[in-house]
Short mmCIF file of C-alpha atoms in Angstrom, two decimals:
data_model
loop_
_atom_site.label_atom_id
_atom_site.label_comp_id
_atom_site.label_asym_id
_atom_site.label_seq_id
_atom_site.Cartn_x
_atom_site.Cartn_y
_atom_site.Cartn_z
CA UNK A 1 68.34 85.61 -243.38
CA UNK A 2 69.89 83.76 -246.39
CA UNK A 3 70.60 80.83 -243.96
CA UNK A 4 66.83 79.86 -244.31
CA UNK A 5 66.55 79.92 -247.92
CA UNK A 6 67.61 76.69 -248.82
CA UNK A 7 65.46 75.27 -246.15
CA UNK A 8 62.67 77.24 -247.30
CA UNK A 9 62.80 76.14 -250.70
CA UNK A 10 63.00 72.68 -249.59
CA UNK A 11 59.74 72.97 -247.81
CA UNK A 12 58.06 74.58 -251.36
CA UNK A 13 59.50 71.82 -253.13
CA UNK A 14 58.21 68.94 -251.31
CA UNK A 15 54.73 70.80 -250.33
CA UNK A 16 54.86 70.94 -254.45
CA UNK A 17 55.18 67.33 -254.70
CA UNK A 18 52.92 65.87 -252.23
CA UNK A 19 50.12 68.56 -254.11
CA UNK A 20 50.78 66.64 -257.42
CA UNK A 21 51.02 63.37 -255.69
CA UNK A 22 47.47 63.84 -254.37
CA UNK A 23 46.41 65.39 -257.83
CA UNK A 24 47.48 62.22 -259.53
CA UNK A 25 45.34 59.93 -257.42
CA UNK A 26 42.33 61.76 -258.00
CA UNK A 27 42.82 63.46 -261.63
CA UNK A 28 39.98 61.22 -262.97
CA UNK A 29 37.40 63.21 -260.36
CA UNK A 30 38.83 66.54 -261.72
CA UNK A 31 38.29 65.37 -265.29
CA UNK A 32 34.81 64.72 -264.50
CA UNK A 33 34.47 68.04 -262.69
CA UNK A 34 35.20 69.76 -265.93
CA UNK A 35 32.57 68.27 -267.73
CA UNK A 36 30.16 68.99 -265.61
CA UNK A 37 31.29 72.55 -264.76
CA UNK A 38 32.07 73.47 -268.65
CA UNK A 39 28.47 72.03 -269.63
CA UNK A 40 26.82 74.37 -266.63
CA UNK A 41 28.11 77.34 -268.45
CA UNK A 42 25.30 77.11 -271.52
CA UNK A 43 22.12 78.97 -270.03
CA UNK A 44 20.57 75.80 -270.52
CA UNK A 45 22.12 73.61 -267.68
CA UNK A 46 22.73 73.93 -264.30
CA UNK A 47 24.51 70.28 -263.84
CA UNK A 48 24.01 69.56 -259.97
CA UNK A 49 26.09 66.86 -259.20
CA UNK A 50 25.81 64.78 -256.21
CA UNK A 51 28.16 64.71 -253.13
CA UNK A 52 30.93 61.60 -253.37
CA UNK A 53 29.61 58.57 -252.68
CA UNK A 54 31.98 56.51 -250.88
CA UNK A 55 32.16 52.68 -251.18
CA UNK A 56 31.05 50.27 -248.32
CA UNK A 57 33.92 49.41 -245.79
CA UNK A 58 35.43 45.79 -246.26
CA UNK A 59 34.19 43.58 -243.70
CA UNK A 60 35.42 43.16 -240.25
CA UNK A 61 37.77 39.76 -240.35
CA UNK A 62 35.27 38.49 -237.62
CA UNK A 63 32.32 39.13 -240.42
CA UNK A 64 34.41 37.55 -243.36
CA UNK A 65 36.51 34.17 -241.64
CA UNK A 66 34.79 30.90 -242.60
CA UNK A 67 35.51 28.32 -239.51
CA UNK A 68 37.46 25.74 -239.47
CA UNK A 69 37.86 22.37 -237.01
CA UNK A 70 40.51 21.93 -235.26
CA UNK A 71 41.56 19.03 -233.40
CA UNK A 72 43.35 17.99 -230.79
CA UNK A 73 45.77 14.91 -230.09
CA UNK A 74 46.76 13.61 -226.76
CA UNK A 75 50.34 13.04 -226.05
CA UNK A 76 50.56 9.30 -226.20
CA UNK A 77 48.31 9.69 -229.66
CA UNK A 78 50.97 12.50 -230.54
CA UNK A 79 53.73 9.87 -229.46
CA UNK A 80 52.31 6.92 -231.86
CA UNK A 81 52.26 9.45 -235.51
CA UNK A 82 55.90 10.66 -234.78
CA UNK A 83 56.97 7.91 -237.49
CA UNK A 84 55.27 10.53 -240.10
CA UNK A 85 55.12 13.68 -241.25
CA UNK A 86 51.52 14.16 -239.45
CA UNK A 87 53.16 14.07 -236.38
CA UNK A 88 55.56 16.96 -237.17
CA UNK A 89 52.32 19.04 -238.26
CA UNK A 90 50.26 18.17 -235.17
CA UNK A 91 53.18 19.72 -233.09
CA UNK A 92 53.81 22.67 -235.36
CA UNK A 93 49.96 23.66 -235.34
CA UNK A 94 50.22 23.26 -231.12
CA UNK A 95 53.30 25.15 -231.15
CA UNK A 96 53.02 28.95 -229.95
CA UNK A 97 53.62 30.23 -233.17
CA UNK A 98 51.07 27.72 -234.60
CA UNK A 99 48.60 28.94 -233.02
CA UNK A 100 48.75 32.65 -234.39
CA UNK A 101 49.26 31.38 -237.69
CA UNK A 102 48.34 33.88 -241.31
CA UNK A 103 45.23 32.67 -243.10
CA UNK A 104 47.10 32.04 -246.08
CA UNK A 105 49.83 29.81 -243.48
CA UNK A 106 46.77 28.28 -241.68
CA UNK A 107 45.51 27.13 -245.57
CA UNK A 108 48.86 25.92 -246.78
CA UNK A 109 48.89 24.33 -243.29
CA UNK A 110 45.37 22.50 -243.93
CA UNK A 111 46.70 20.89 -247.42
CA UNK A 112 49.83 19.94 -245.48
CA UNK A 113 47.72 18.01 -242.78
CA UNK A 114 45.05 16.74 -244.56
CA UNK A 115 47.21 15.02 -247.15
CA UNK A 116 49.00 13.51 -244.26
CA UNK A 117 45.70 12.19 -242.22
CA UNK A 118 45.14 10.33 -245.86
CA UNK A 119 48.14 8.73 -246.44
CA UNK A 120 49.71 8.35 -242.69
CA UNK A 121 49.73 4.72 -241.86
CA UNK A 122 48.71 4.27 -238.68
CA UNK A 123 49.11 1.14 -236.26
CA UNK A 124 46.94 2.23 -233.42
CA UNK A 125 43.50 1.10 -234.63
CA UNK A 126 41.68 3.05 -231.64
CA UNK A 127 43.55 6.15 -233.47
CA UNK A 128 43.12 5.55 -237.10
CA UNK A 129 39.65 5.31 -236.07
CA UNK A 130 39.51 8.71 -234.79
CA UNK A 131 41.33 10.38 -237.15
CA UNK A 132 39.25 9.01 -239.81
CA UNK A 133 36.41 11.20 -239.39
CA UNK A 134 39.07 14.11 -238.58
CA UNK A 135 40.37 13.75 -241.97
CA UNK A 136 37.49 13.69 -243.98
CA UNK A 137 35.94 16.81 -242.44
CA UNK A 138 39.28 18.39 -242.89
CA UNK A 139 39.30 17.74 -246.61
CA UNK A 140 35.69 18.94 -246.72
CA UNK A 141 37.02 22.27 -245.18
CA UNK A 142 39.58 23.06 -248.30
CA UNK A 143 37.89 25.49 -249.47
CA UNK A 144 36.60 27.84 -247.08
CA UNK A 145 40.47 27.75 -245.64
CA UNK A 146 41.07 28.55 -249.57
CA UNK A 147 38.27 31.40 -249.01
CA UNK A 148 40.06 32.98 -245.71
CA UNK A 149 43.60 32.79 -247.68
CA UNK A 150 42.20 34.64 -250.31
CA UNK A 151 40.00 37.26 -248.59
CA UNK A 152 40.85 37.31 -244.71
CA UNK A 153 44.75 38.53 -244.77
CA UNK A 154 46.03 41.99 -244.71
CA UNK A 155 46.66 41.53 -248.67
CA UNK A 156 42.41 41.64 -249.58
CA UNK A 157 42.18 43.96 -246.81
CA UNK A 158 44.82 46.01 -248.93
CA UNK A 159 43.55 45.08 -252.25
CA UNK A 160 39.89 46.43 -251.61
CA UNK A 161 41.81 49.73 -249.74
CA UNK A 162 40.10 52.87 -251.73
CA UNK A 163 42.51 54.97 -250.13
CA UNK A 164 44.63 55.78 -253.00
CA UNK A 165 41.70 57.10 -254.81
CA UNK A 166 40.98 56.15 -258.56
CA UNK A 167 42.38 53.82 -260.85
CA UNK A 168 44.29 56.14 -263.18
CA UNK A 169 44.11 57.76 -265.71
CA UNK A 170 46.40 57.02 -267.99
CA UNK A 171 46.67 52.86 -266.91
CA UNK A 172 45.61 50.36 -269.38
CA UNK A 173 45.14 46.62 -269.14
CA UNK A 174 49.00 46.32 -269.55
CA UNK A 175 49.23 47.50 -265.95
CA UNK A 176 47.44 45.12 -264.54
CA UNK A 177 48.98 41.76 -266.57
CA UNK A 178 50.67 41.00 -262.93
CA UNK A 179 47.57 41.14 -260.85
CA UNK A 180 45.69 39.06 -263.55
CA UNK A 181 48.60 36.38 -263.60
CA UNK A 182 48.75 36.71 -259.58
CA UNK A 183 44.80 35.90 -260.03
CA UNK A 184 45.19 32.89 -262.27
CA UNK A 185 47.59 31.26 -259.92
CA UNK A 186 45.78 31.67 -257.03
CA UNK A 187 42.62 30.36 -258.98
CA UNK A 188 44.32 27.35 -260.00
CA UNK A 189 44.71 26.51 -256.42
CA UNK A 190 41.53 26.90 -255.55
CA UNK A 191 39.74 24.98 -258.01
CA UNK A 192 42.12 22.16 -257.75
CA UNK A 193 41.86 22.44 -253.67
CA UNK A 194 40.34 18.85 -252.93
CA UNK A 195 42.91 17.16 -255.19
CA UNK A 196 45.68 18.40 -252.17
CA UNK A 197 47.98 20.05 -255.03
CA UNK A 198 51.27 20.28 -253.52
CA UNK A 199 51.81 24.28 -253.03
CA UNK A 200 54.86 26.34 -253.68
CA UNK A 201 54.45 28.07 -250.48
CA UNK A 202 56.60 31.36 -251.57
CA UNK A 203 54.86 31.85 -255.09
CA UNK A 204 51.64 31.69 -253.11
CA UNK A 205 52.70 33.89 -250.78
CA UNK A 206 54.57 36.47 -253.93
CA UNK A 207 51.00 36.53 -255.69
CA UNK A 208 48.75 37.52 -252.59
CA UNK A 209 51.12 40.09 -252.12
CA UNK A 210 51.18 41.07 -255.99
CA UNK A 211 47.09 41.12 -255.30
CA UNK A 212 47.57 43.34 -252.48
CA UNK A 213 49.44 45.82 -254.16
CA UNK A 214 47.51 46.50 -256.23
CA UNK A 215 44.65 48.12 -254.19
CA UNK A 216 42.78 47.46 -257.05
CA UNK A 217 39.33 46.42 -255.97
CA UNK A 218 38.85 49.47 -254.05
CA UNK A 219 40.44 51.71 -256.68
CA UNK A 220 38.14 50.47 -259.51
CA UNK A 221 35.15 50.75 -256.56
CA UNK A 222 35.57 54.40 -255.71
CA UNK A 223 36.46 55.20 -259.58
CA UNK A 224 33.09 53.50 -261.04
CA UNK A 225 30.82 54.82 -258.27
CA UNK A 226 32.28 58.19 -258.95
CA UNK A 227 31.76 58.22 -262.41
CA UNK A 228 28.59 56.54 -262.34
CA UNK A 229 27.41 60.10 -260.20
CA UNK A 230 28.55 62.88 -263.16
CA UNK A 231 27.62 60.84 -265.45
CA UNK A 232 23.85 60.59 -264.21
CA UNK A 233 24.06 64.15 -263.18
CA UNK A 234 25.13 65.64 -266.76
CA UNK A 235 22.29 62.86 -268.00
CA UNK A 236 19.48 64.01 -266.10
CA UNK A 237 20.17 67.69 -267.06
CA UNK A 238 20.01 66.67 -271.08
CA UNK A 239 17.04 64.91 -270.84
CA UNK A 240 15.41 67.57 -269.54
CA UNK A 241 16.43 69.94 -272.28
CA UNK A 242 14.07 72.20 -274.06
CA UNK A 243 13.51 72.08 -277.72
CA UNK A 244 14.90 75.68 -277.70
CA UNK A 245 18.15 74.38 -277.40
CA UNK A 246 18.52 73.60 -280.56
CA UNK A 247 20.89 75.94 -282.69
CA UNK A 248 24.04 77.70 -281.32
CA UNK A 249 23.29 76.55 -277.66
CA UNK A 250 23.37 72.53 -278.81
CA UNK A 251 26.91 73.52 -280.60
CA UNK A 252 27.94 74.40 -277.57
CA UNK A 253 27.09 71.80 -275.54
CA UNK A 254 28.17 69.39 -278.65
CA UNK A 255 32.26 71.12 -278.36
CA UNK A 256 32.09 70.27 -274.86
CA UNK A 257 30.92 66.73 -274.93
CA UNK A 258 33.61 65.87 -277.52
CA UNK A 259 36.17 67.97 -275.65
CA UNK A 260 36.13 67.05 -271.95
CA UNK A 261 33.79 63.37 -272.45
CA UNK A 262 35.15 61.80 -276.01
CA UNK A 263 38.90 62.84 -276.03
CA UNK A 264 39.13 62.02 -272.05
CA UNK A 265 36.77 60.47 -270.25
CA UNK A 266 35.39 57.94 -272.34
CA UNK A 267 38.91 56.70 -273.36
CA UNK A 268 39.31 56.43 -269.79
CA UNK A 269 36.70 54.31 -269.12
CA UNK A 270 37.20 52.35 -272.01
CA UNK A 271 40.48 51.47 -270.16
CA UNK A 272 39.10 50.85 -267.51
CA UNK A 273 36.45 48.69 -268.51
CA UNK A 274 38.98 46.43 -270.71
CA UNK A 275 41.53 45.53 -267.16
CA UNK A 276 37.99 45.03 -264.94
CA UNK A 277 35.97 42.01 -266.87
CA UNK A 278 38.71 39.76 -266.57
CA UNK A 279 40.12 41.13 -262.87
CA UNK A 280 36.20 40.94 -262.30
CA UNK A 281 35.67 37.35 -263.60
CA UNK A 282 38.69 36.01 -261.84
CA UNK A 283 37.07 37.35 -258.44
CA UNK A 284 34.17 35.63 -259.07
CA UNK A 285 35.77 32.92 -259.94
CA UNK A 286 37.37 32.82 -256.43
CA UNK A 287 34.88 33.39 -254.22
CA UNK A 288 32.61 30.47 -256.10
CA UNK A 289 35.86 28.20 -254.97
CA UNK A 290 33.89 28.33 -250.75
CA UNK A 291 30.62 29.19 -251.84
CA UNK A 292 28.18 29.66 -249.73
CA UNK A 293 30.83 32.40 -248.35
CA UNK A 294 29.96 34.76 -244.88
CA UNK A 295 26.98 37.10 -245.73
CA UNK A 296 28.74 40.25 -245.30
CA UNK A 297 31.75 38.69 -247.61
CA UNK A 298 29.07 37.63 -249.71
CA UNK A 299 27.31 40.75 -249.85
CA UNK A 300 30.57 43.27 -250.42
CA UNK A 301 31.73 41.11 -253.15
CA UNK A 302 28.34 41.39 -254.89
CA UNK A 303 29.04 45.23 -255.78
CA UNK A 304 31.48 43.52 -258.63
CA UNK A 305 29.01 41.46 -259.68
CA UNK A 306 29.09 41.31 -263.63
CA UNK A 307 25.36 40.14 -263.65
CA UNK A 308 23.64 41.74 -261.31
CA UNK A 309 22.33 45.11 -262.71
CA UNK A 310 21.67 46.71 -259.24
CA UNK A 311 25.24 46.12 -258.30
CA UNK A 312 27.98 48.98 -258.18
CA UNK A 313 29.26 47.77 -262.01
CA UNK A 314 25.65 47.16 -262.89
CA UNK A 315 24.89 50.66 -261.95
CA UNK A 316 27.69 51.85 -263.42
CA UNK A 317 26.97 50.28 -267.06
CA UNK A 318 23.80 51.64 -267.04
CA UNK A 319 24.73 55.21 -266.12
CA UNK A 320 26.80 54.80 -269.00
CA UNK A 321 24.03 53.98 -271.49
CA UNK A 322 21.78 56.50 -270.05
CA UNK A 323 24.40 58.99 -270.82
CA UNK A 324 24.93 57.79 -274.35
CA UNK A 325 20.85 57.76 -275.00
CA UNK A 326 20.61 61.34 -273.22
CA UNK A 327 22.98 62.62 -275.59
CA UNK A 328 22.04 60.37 -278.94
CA UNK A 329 18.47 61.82 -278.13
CA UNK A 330 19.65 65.33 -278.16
CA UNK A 331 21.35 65.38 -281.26
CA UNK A 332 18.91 63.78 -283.08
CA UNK A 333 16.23 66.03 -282.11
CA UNK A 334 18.31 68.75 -282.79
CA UNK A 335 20.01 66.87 -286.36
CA UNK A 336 23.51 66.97 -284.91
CA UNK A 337 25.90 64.53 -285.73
CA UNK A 338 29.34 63.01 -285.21
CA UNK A 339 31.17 62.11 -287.29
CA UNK A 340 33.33 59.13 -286.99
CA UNK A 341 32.06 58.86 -283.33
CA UNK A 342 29.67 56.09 -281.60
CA UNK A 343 29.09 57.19 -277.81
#
């Protein structure tokens, strides 16, 4: 029997782990659990809170991918730009692997050839001719290859991922200096696109990856849609509070809004509020690089929208106010106060 003890143990051990692991990735929905559940104990509330409301799937890369031309030289035509370096990218874009290229390949690809059908001199006049047009749509096309770099790779695919659950808890702004750098590269590119900036291919390449990583889009999704939820559950049940409330029942519900909301989840939205506006501005910031962008690209990026008040953030701000109001309301009717706190 003591042969399986050790084995046994190990089992316990990493069972343990992958408990807490899971735990960790969604301690922000337990938080908000206890709110709710420690408010429901007055007589006065029954907080119902609504199912989880998952986010909308990122779009299909068939849905999201902006076309581009391509073209297509003859061999003789192929034959007559070997002299440049357009004639090396026309055979690496036919090539087999060409063909099957990244989105964020097929871009730095695009800048490669475009600045080379604008400075290529070419003898053949019958060519230059038909290249002309080539390269002027091709330069027109910038930025919706910029747009498919940024949002039709594995790496957005990855960065909007709400699999991991919430942003959390304890992360700050700090945590996300990298992806905000990573952003501000990338930016950089695109707004300087039709000036054919010459690209360090591997830095590009280090910061979609840094963006990927991340999974940040999808974490702060799931975590503001969540907490947008409890916190119009616990304000719908205030506002509909009885004056009788007032006296030892408000005291109550007063110890538990300072206990589970102001020492823990307001510091933790706070946080999270301070890393999204810029993460939030930078995506905008992006996508305006190939606007008018695919509708359903379009559309899922609008639930970031800073401006819109019927988008996922805009319904999460107001939750929060509503909550503050509920709860300002209710302690002025009942001539509570607190001190030293502004909710």
């Amino acid at each position: 029997m003591e042969a399986y003890i050790f084995p046994k143990s190990m089992v316990i051990i990493i069972t343990f782990l992958m408990l807490v692991g899971c735990d960790t990735r969604y301690k922000p929905e337990q938080v908000l659990s206890d709110y709710a559940t420690s408010l429901s104990r007055s007589a006065y509330l029954d907080v119902s809170v609504p199912n989880p409301v998952m986010p909308k799937l990122y779009p299909s890369v068939q849905a999201r991918t902006m076309v581009l031309t391509h073209f297509d030289v003859s061999l003789l035509d192929f034959l007559s730009l070997q002299h440049c370096n357009l004639g090396l990218l026309v055979g690496e874009r036919n090539s087999v692997l060409g063909r099957v290229m990244l989105s964020s390949q097929r871009f730095l690809y695009e800048v490669k050839i475009t600045r080379a059908l604008e400075t290529c001199p070419i003898e053949n006049q019958s060519l230059a001719e038909k290249l002309a047009p080539i390269a002027q749509q091709k330069h027109k096309e910038l930025p919706q290859a910029f747009i498919n770099a940024v949002f039709n790779g594995d790496e957005a695919k990855s960065f909007f991922s709400f699999s991991n659950g919430f942003v959390p808890m304890g992360y700050t702004a700090a945590n996300y200096q990298s992806l905000q750098s990573a952003l501000g590269d990338i930016l950089v590119i695109g707004q300087h696109v039709l000036e054919l900036p010459h690209i360090d291919s591997n830095a590009f390449e280090q910061d979609l990856k840094t963006m990927a990583d991340s999974e940040y889009g999808g974490k702060l999704l799931y975590s503001v849609l969540q907490i947008t939820r409890y916190l119009n559950a616990v304000s719908e049940s205030i506002e509909s509070l009885p004056s009788s409330v007032c006296g030892p029942p408000v005291t109550f519900l007063k110890q538990q809004f300072e206990h589970h909301y102001v020492k823990l989840i307001q510091p933790y939205m706070a946080r999270l509020n301070a890393s999204a506006y810029p993460v939030l501005s930078q995506l905008h910031q992006l996508a305006m690089v190939g606007a008018p962008l695919p509708t359903a690209l379009a559309n899922y990026l609008e639930q970031f929208s800073l401006q819109d008040k019927h988008s996922v953030w805009g319904r999460y701000q107001a939750a929060s106010r509503r909550h503050a109001m509920a709860w300002s309301r209710l302690f002025q009717r009942c001539g509570v106060s607190l001190k030293g706190q502004n909710n």
